[in-house]
Short mmCIF file of C-alpha atoms in Angstrom, two decimals:
data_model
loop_
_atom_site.label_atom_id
_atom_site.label_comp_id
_atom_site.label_asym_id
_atom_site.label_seq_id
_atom_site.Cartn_x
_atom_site.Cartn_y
_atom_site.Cartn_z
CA UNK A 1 6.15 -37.52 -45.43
CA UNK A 2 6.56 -41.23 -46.15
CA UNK A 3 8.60 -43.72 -44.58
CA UNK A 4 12.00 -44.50 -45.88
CA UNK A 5 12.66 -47.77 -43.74
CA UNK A 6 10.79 -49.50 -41.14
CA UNK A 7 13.64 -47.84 -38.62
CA UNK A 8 12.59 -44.33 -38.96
CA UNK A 9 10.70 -42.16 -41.24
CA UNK A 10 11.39 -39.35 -43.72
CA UNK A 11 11.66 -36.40 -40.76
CA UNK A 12 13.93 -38.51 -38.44
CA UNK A 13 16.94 -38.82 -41.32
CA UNK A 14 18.77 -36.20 -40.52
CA UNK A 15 22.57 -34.71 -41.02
CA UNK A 16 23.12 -35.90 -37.09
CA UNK A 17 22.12 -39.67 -38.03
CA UNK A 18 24.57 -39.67 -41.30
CA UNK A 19 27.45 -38.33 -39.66
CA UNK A 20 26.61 -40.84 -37.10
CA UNK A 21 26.38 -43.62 -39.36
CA UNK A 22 29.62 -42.04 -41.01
CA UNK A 23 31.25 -42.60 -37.85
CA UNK A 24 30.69 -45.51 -37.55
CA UNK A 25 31.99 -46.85 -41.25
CA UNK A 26 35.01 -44.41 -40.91
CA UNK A 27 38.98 -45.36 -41.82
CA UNK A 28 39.47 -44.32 -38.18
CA UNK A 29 37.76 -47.12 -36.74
CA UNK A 30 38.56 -49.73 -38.97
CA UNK A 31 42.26 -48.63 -37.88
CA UNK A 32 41.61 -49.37 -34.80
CA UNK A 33 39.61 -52.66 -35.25
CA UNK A 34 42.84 -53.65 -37.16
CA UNK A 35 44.84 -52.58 -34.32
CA UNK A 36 43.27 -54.43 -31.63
CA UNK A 37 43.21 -58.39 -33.99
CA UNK A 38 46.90 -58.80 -35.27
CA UNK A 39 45.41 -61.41 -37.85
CA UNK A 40 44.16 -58.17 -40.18
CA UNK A 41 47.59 -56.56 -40.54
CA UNK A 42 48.65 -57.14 -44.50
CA UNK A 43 51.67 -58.50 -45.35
CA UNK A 44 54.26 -55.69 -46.38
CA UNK A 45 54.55 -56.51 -50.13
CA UNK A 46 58.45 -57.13 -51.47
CA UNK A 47 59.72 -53.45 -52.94
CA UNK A 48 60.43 -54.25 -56.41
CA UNK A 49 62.42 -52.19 -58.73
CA UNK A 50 62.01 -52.67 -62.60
CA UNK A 51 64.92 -51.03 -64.67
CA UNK A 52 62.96 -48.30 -66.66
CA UNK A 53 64.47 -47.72 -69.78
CA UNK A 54 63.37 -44.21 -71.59
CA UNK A 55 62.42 -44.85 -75.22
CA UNK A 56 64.76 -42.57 -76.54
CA UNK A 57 67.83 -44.92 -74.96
CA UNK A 58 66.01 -48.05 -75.88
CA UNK A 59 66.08 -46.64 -79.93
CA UNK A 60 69.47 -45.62 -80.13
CA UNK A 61 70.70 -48.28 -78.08
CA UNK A 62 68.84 -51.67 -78.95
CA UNK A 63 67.54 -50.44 -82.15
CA UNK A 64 70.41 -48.74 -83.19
CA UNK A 65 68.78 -45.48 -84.39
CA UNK A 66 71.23 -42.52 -84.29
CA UNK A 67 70.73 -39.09 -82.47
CA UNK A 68 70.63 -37.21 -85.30
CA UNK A 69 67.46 -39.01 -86.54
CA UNK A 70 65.60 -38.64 -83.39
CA UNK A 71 66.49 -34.83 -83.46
CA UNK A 72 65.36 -34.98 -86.40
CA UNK A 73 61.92 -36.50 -85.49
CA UNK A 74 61.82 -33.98 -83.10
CA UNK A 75 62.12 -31.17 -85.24
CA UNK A 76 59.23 -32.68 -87.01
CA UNK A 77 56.89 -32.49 -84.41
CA UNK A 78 55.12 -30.26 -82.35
CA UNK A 79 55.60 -30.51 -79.25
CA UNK A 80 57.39 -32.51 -76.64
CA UNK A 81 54.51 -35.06 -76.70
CA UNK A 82 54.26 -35.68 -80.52
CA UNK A 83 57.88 -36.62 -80.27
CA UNK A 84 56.97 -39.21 -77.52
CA UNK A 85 54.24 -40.91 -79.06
CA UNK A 86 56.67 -40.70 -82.75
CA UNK A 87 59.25 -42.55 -80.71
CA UNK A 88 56.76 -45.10 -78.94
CA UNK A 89 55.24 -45.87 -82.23
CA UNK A 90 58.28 -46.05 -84.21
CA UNK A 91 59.49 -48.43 -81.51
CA UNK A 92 56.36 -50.82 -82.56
CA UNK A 93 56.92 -50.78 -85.87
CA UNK A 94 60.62 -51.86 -85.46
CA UNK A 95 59.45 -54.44 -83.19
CA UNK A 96 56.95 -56.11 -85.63
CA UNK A 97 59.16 -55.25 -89.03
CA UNK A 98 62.45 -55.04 -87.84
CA UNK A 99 62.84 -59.11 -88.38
CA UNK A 100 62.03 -58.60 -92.30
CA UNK A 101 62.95 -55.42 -92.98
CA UNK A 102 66.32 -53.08 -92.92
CA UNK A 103 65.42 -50.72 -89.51
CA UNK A 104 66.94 -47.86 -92.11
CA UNK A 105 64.35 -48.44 -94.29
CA UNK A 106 61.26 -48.24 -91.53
CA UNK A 107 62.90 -44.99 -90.23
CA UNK A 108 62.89 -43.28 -94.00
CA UNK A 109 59.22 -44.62 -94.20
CA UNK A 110 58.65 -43.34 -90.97
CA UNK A 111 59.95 -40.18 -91.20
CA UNK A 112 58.40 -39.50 -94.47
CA UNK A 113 54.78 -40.45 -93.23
CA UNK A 114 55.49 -38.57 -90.15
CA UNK A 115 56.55 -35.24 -91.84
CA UNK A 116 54.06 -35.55 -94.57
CA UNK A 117 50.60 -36.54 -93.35
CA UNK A 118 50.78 -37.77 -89.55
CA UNK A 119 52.65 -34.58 -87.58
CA UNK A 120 49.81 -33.19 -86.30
CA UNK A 121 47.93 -36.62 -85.78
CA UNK A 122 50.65 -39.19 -84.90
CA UNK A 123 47.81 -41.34 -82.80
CA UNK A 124 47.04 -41.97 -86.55
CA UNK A 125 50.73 -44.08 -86.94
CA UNK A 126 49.91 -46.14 -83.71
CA UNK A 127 48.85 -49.52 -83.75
CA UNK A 128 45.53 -50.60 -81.36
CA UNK A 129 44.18 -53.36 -80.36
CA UNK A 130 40.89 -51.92 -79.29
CA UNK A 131 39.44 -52.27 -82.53
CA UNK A 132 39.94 -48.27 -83.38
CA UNK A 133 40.31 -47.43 -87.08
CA UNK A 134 43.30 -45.37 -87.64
CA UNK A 135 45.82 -45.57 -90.57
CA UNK A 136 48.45 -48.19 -89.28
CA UNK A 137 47.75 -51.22 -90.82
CA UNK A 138 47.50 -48.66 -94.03
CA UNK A 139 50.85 -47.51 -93.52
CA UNK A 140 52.92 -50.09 -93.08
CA UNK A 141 50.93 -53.09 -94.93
CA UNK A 142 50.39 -51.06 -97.96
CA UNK A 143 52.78 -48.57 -98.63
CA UNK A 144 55.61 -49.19 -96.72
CA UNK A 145 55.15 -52.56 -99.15
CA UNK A 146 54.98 -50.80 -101.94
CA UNK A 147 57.28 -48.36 -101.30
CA UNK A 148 59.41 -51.07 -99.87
CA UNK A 149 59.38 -53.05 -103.34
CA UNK A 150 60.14 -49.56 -105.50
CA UNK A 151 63.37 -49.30 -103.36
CA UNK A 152 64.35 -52.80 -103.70
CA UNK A 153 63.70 -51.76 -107.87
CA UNK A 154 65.73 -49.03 -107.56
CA UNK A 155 68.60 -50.67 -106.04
CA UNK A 156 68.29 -53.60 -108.97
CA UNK A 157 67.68 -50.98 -111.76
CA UNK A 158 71.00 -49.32 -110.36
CA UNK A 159 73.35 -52.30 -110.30
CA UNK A 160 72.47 -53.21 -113.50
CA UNK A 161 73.38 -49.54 -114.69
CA UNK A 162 77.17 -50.07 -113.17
CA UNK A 163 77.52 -53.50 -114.93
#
């Protein structure tokens, strides 16, 4: 056989020399190279706790969304992890259109797009970054919009009915 290196050839590399060279490279002794020079020891790192709010507290207690609408999303869905990912990307969308729009009005958009098209494929409602086509910017810059404007119609339309 040919020669691997200009150490040994082909016949010499056995399982004995590997283990050997294991060994030598193992976490045992790098422990106890660490051991022996006080200068390698890390640092112990600061224990820091975040406050980890669930998503379901953070909507009904920031965004004011009631119980009864997130059982309701929940009925909607699937299973347990359908209604996560709802919540998480009905969370986004109040945090971009909450400022401009009524949050009642994004849930009722929500829920219809959710029940009607996006149950079974709710990564579909979720907005990326990545540069993934799904249906968000669909959604909620066109016809939330437009459905959006028909509401505001209605509302007009109905006023001027009472007067």
């Amino acid at each position: 056989m040919g020669i691997i290196s200009h150490m040994q050839s082909c016949d010499d590399f056995n399982k004995a020399n590997i283990s050997n060279i294991n060994k030598k490279n193992s976490k045992n002794s790098i422990k106890r190279k660490s051991l022996k020079n006080p200068s390698c020891k890390k640092p112990k790192s600061e224990k820091i706790q975040f406050k980890q709010i669930g998503i379901k507290t953070r909507l009904i207690d920031v965004h004011k969304i009631s119980r009864n609408d997130m059982q309701h999303v929940k009925e909607l869905g699937n299973n347990d992890s359908t209604y996560i990912n709802a919540l998480l990307n009905l969370e986004t969308v109040i945090n971009e259109y909450g400022k401009e729009y009524d949050i009642e009005d994004i849930f009722k958009h929500f829920l219809k797009q959710f029940d009607n098209k996006y149950k079974y494929k709710v990564c579909m409602m979720m907005k990326r970054t990545d540069g993934v086509i799904n249906g968000y910017e669909f959604i909620w810059e066109v016809r939330f919009k437009d459905w959006y404007l028909l509401q505001i119609q209605e509302k007009l339309h109905d006023k001027k009915r009472k007067i």
